Amino acid sequence: MKFIDLGGLQALLAALQQRGYETIGPVRREGAIVYDRIDTVADLPAGWTDRQAPGRYRLERRTDDALFGYAVGPQSWKRYLFPPRQTLFSVQRTDDGGLVFDPQPIDAPKRAFIGVRACELAALGVQDRVFAGGEHVDAAYAARREAVLLVAVNCAVAADTCFCAAMDTGPAVRGGHDLVLTERIDAAGHRFLVEAGSDVGAQLLASLPGTPARAGERAAARAQTERTAAMQTRGIDATAVPALLMGNLEHPRWDAVAERCLSCANCTLACPTCFCSTDQEVTDLAGAAHRERSWDSCFNVEFSHLGHGSVRGSVKSRYRQWLTHKLATWHDQFGQSGCVGCGRCITWCPVGIDITEEVAAIAADDRRTAP
């Protein structure tokens, strides 16, 4: 564990690049903080923070030059591991009328994710369980995941929509990382407390210029993260919500939220754990057919379409499916919640639907009957 300055952070990026990693991190673009390639520390969003609320996201200037002084933006890391669109295989007809099937080569570049938050590490763990934790492993996902190095950041701010503390996924990083940074701006200057979480991370840390962290400085860094947790005002009783929702499937609150919901799928696209997809066949001008997988959503009518029509024809049924799966039946399927409390679904809902508010409303009027 040591402190590094801005020069040390640049040395970390250089060390990763020298080891063949493409460095991906936060950048400010078109009014939001998104993830993209970064080459130097200058590419990071110095001095910017985000103001989030249901259906609202804005960037504002900070009073300092913090590089990670924001919560989370519209994108999640899943787009690098589970791309929005990917070709699975191609089929070409031969001159004699036969068919040649050509599987798409797996593209798994070495990447270092810079600035991964605790809730996002939890989300990666959820997707690991979905795509690589069962009997049927998604080979492309597994290969991409294996090639990733994770540089996490302990949160120093919480957005109004964050509730990771209630989901026990943050704001402090507790595992699943190679390195974790705690950004400190105080009388001693602009520094980063760096801790290793893996052997690879320890090797990188040893190569960086810096100074050993004293006990008092480590305690101050922990206190900063604890203050971030105390900033959060939203919450869900993660242990009680599965039985609550499954016991209130006909609650009138589902009708009330359906009157507001646009069934636009923004929440599922912004969510770092949602994994619904669909396959389709496309052809090119050369006569080859390609099977492509792309993101889909349980909010789309066609997603639940069977031979006789859609199983969930109403917005009410689709919203109820999403929320009960995310917070309740995900436990049955994967042994954990599908929500990590990042708040993206609240911020990026055009009409500001707040899942913590919906759960609270059902809890306040619990209509389960005693057995």
PDB file of N, CA, C and O in Angstrom, residues 301-336:
ATOM      1  N   VAL A 301     -42.166  -5.787 -26.527  1.00  0.00           N
ATOM      2  CA  VAL A 301     -43.279  -6.725 -26.702  1.00  0.00           C
ATOM      3  C   VAL A 301     -42.802  -8.005 -27.376  1.00  0.00           C
ATOM      4  O   VAL A 301     -43.198  -9.116 -27.002  1.00  0.00           O
ATOM      5  N   GLU A 302     -41.924  -7.872 -28.375  1.00  0.00           N
ATOM      6  CA  GLU A 302     -41.490  -9.035 -29.143  1.00  0.00           C
ATOM      7  C   GLU A 302     -40.631  -9.997 -28.320  1.00  0.00           C
ATOM      8  O   GLU A 302     -40.477 -11.158 -28.686  1.00  0.00           O
ATOM      9  N   PHE A 303     -40.074  -9.514 -27.225  1.00  0.00           N
ATOM     10  CA  PHE A 303     -39.157 -10.362 -26.470  1.00  0.00           C
ATOM     11  C   PHE A 303     -39.863 -11.590 -25.910  1.00  0.00           C
ATOM     12  O   PHE A 303     -39.260 -12.660 -25.799  1.00  0.00           O
ATOM     13  N   SER A 304     -41.118 -11.446 -25.530  1.00  0.00           N
ATOM     14  CA  SER A 304     -41.858 -12.579 -24.963  1.00  0.00           C
ATOM     15  C   SER A 304     -42.842 -13.171 -25.969  1.00  0.00           C
ATOM     16  O   SER A 304     -43.830 -13.797 -25.593  1.00  0.00           O
ATOM     17  N   HIS A 305     -42.557 -12.968 -27.248  1.00  0.00           N
ATOM     18  CA  HIS A 305     -43.462 -13.454 -28.289  1.00  0.00           C
ATOM     19  C   HIS A 305     -43.312 -14.962 -28.482  1.00  0.00           C
ATOM     20  O   HIS A 305     -42.214 -15.475 -28.681  1.00  0.00           O
ATOM     21  N   LEU A 306     -44.429 -15.670 -28.401  1.00  0.00           N
ATOM     22  CA  LEU A 306     -44.482 -17.097 -28.698  1.00  0.00           C
ATOM     23  C   LEU A 306     -45.379 -17.298 -29.910  1.00  0.00           C
ATOM     24  O   LEU A 306     -45.788 -16.333 -30.546  1.00  0.00           O
ATOM     25  N   GLY A 307     -45.721 -18.535 -30.216  1.00  0.00           N
ATOM     26  CA  GLY A 307     -46.490 -18.809 -31.420  1.00  0.00           C
ATOM     27  C   GLY A 307     -47.820 -18.095 -31.482  1.00  0.00           C
ATOM     28  O   GLY A 307     -48.267 -17.678 -32.544  1.00  0.00           O
ATOM     29  N   HIS A 308     -48.465 -17.916 -30.341  1.00  0.00           N
ATOM     30  CA  HIS A 308     -49.794 -17.303 -30.330  1.00  0.00           C
ATOM     31  C   HIS A 308     -49.747 -15.811 -30.051  1.00  0.00           C
ATOM     32  O   HIS A 308     -50.778 -15.147 -30.018  1.00  0.00           O
ATOM     33  N   GLY A 309     -48.559 -15.256 -29.837  1.00  0.00           N
ATOM     34  CA  GLY A 309     -48.449 -13.835 -29.549  1.00  0.00           C
ATOM     35  C   GLY A 309     -47.579 -13.592 -28.337  1.00  0.00           C
ATOM     36  O   GLY A 309     -46.925 -14.501 -27.819  1.00  0.00           O
ATOM     37  N   SER A 310     -47.570 -12.344 -27.862  1.00  0.00           N
ATOM     38  CA  SER A 310     -46.725 -11.973 -26.739  1.00  0.00           C
ATOM     39  C   SER A 310     -47.324 -12.474 -25.421  1.00  0.00           C
ATOM     40  O   SER A 310     -48.519 -12.322 -25.166  1.00  0.00           O
ATOM     41  N   VAL A 311     -46.472 -13.063 -24.591  1.00  0.00           N
ATOM     42  CA  VAL A 311     -46.903 -13.518 -23.269  1.00  0.00           C
ATOM     43  C   VAL A 311     -47.181 -12.332 -22.355  1.00  0.00           C
ATOM     44  O   VAL A 311     -48.056 -12.397 -21.489  1.00  0.00           O
ATOM     45  N   ARG A 312     -46.436 -11.247 -22.568  1.00  0.00           N
ATOM     46  CA  ARG A 312     -46.596 -10.057 -21.729  1.00  0.00           C
ATOM     47  C   ARG A 312     -46.981  -8.884 -22.630  1.00  0.00           C
ATOM     48  O   ARG A 312     -46.137  -8.076 -23.014  1.00  0.00           O
ATOM     49  N   GLY A 313     -48.241  -8.807 -22.915  1.00  0.00           N
ATOM     50  CA  GLY A 313     -48.719  -7.796 -23.844  1.00  0.00           C
ATOM     51  C   GLY A 313     -48.905  -6.426 -23.239  1.00  0.00           C
ATOM     52  O   GLY A 313     -49.015  -5.439 -23.960  1.00  0.00           O
ATOM     53  N   SER A 314     -48.928  -6.317 -21.906  1.00  0.00           N
ATOM     54  CA  SER A 314     -49.178  -5.027 -21.265  1.00  0.00           C
ATOM     55  C   SER A 314     -47.892  -4.475 -20.664  1.00  0.00           C
ATOM     56  O   SER A 314     -46.974  -5.219 -20.291  1.00  0.00           O
ATOM     57  N   VAL A 315     -47.831  -3.151 -20.552  1.00  0.00           N
ATOM     58  CA  VAL A 315     -46.689  -2.515 -19.890  1.00  0.00           C
ATOM     59  C   VAL A 315     -46.616  -2.965 -18.439  1.00  0.00           C
ATOM     60  O   VAL A 315     -45.519  -3.202 -17.905  1.00  0.00           O
ATOM     61  N   LYS A 316     -47.751  -3.122 -17.796  1.00  0.00           N
ATOM     62  CA  LYS A 316     -47.780  -3.587 -16.408  1.00  0.00           C
ATOM     63  C   LYS A 316     -47.061  -4.921 -16.270  1.00  0.00           C
ATOM     64  O   LYS A 316     -46.218  -5.091 -15.378  1.00  0.00           O
ATOM     65  N   SER A 317     -47.374  -5.871 -17.121  1.00  0.00           N
ATOM     66  CA  SER A 317     -46.778  -7.202 -17.002  1.00  0.00           C
ATOM     67  C   SER A 317     -45.285  -7.168 -17.283  1.00  0.00           C
ATOM     68  O   SER A 317     -44.505  -7.909 -16.672  1.00  0.00           O
ATOM     69  N   ARG A 318     -44.870  -6.287 -18.201  1.00  0.00           N
ATOM     70  CA  ARG A 318     -43.444  -6.224 -18.524  1.00  0.00           C
ATOM     71  C   ARG A 318     -42.656  -5.539 -17.419  1.00  0.00           C
ATOM     72  O   ARG A 318     -41.555  -5.985 -17.073  1.00  0.00           O
ATOM     73  N   TYR A 319     -43.208  -4.472 -16.859  1.00  0.00           N
ATOM     74  CA  TYR A 319     -42.508  -3.827 -15.743  1.00  0.00           C
ATOM     75  C   TYR A 319     -42.432  -4.776 -14.547  1.00  0.00           C
ATOM     76  O   TYR A 319     -41.386  -4.888 -13.895  1.00  0.00           O
ATOM     77  N   ARG A 320     -43.520  -5.451 -14.259  1.00  0.00           N
ATOM     78  CA  ARG A 320     -43.535  -6.387 -13.125  1.00  0.00           C
ATOM     79  C   ARG A 320     -42.529  -7.513 -13.346  1.00  0.00           C
ATOM     80  O   ARG A 320     -41.831  -7.918 -12.404  1.00  0.00           O
ATOM     81  N   GLN A 321     -42.430  -8.011 -14.574  1.00  0.00           N
ATOM     82  CA  GLN A 321     -41.452  -9.052 -14.881  1.00  0.00           C
ATOM     83  C   GLN A 321     -40.046  -8.560 -14.605  1.00  0.00           C
ATOM     84  O   GLN A 321     -39.228  -9.267 -14.007  1.00  0.00           O
ATOM     85  N   TRP A 322     -39.732  -7.346 -15.076  1.00  0.00           N
ATOM     86  CA  TRP A 322     -38.381  -6.819 -14.890  1.00  0.00           C
ATOM     87  C   TRP A 322     -38.039  -6.665 -13.410  1.00  0.00           C
ATOM     88  O   TRP A 322     -36.996  -7.140 -12.953  1.00  0.00           O
ATOM     89  N   LEU A 323     -38.923  -6.013 -12.650  1.00  0.00           N
ATOM     90  CA  LEU A 323     -38.592  -5.728 -11.258  1.00  0.00           C
ATOM     91  C   LEU A 323     -38.564  -6.992 -10.410  1.00  0.00           C
ATOM     92  O   LEU A 323     -37.672  -7.155  -9.562  1.00  0.00           O
ATOM     93  N   THR A 324     -39.516  -7.896 -10.626  1.00  0.00           N
ATOM     94  CA  THR A 324     -39.515  -9.115  -9.816  1.00  0.00           C
ATOM     95  C   THR A 324     -38.330 -10.015 -10.183  1.00  0.00           C
ATOM     96  O   THR A 324     -37.773 -10.691  -9.309  1.00  0.00           O
ATOM     97  N   HIS A 325     -37.926 -10.014 -11.449  1.00  0.00           N
ATOM     98  CA  HIS A 325     -36.744 -10.794 -11.805  1.00  0.00           C
ATOM     99  C   HIS A 325     -35.495 -10.165 -11.195  1.00  0.00           C
ATOM    100  O   HIS A 325     -34.677 -10.850 -10.574  1.00  0.00           O
ATOM    101  N   LYS A 326     -35.352  -8.867 -11.354  1.00  0.00           N
ATOM    102  CA  LYS A 326     -34.156  -8.182 -10.881  1.00  0.00           C
ATOM    103  C   LYS A 326     -33.958  -8.351  -9.381  1.00  0.00           C
ATOM    104  O   LYS A 326     -32.831  -8.608  -8.914  1.00  0.00           O
ATOM    105  N   LEU A 327     -35.029  -8.199  -8.615  1.00  0.00           N
ATOM    106  CA  LEU A 327     -34.909  -8.156  -7.157  1.00  0.00           C
ATOM    107  C   LEU A 327     -35.330  -9.433  -6.451  1.00  0.00           C
ATOM    108  O   LEU A 327     -35.000  -9.609  -5.279  1.00  0.00           O
ATOM    109  N   ALA A 328     -36.036 -10.325  -7.142  1.00  0.00           N
ATOM    110  CA  ALA A 328     -36.568 -11.503  -6.454  1.00  0.00           C
ATOM    111  C   ALA A 328     -36.133 -12.810  -7.107  1.00  0.00           C
ATOM    112  O   ALA A 328     -35.309 -13.546  -6.555  1.00  0.00           O
ATOM    113  N   THR A 329     -36.652 -13.120  -8.282  1.00  0.00           N
ATOM    114  CA  THR A 329     -36.385 -14.445  -8.855  1.00  0.00           C
ATOM    115  C   THR A 329     -34.956 -14.603  -9.358  1.00  0.00           C
ATOM    116  O   THR A 329     -34.526 -15.720  -9.639  1.00  0.00           O
ATOM    117  N   TRP A 330     -34.208 -13.510  -9.454  1.00  0.00           N
ATOM    118  CA  TRP A 330     -32.781 -13.614  -9.754  1.00  0.00           C
ATOM    119  C   TRP A 330     -32.081 -14.449  -8.675  1.00  0.00           C
ATOM    120  O   TRP A 330     -31.155 -15.196  -8.949  1.00  0.00           O
ATOM    121  N   HIS A 331     -32.567 -14.325  -7.440  1.00  0.00           N
ATOM    122  CA  HIS A 331     -32.016 -15.137  -6.350  1.00  0.00           C
ATOM    123  C   HIS A 331     -32.207 -16.625  -6.635  1.00  0.00           C
ATOM    124  O   HIS A 331     -31.307 -17.438  -6.390  1.00  0.00           O
ATOM    125  N   ASP A 332     -33.387 -16.990  -7.132  1.00  0.00           N
ATOM    126  CA  ASP A 332     -33.657 -18.398  -7.444  1.00  0.00           C
ATOM    127  C   ASP A 332     -32.783 -18.878  -8.594  1.00  0.00           C
ATOM    128  O   ASP A 332     -32.337 -20.032  -8.620  1.00  0.00           O
ATOM    129  N   GLN A 333     -32.542 -18.000  -9.556  1.00  0.00           N
ATOM    130  CA  GLN A 333     -31.810 -18.368 -10.761  1.00  0.00           C
ATOM    131  C   GLN A 333     -30.299 -18.380 -10.557  1.00  0.00           C
ATOM    132  O   GLN A 333     -29.604 -19.277 -11.049  1.00  0.00           O
ATOM    133  N   PHE A 334     -29.799 -17.378  -9.824  1.00  0.00           N
ATOM    134  CA  PHE A 334     -28.347 -17.217  -9.711  1.00  0.00           C
ATOM    135  C   PHE A 334     -27.829 -17.123  -8.273  1.00  0.00           C
ATOM    136  O   PHE A 334     -26.631 -16.931  -8.068  1.00  0.00           O
ATOM    137  N   GLY A 335     -28.722 -17.193  -7.303  1.00  0.00           N
ATOM    138  CA  GLY A 335     -28.285 -17.181  -5.917  1.00  0.00           C
ATOM    139  C   GLY A 335     -27.893 -15.819  -5.384  1.00  0.00           C
ATOM    140  O   GLY A 335     -27.231 -15.719  -4.348  1.00  0.00           O
ATOM    141  N   GLN A 336     -28.295 -14.764  -6.034  1.00  0.00           N
ATOM    142  CA  GLN A 336     -27.986 -13.411  -5.591  1.00  0.00           C
ATOM    143  C   GLN A 336     -28.948 -12.440  -6.262  1.00  0.00           C
ATOM    144  O   GLN A 336     -29.684 -12.807  -7.174  1.00  0.00           O
TER     145      GLN A 336
END
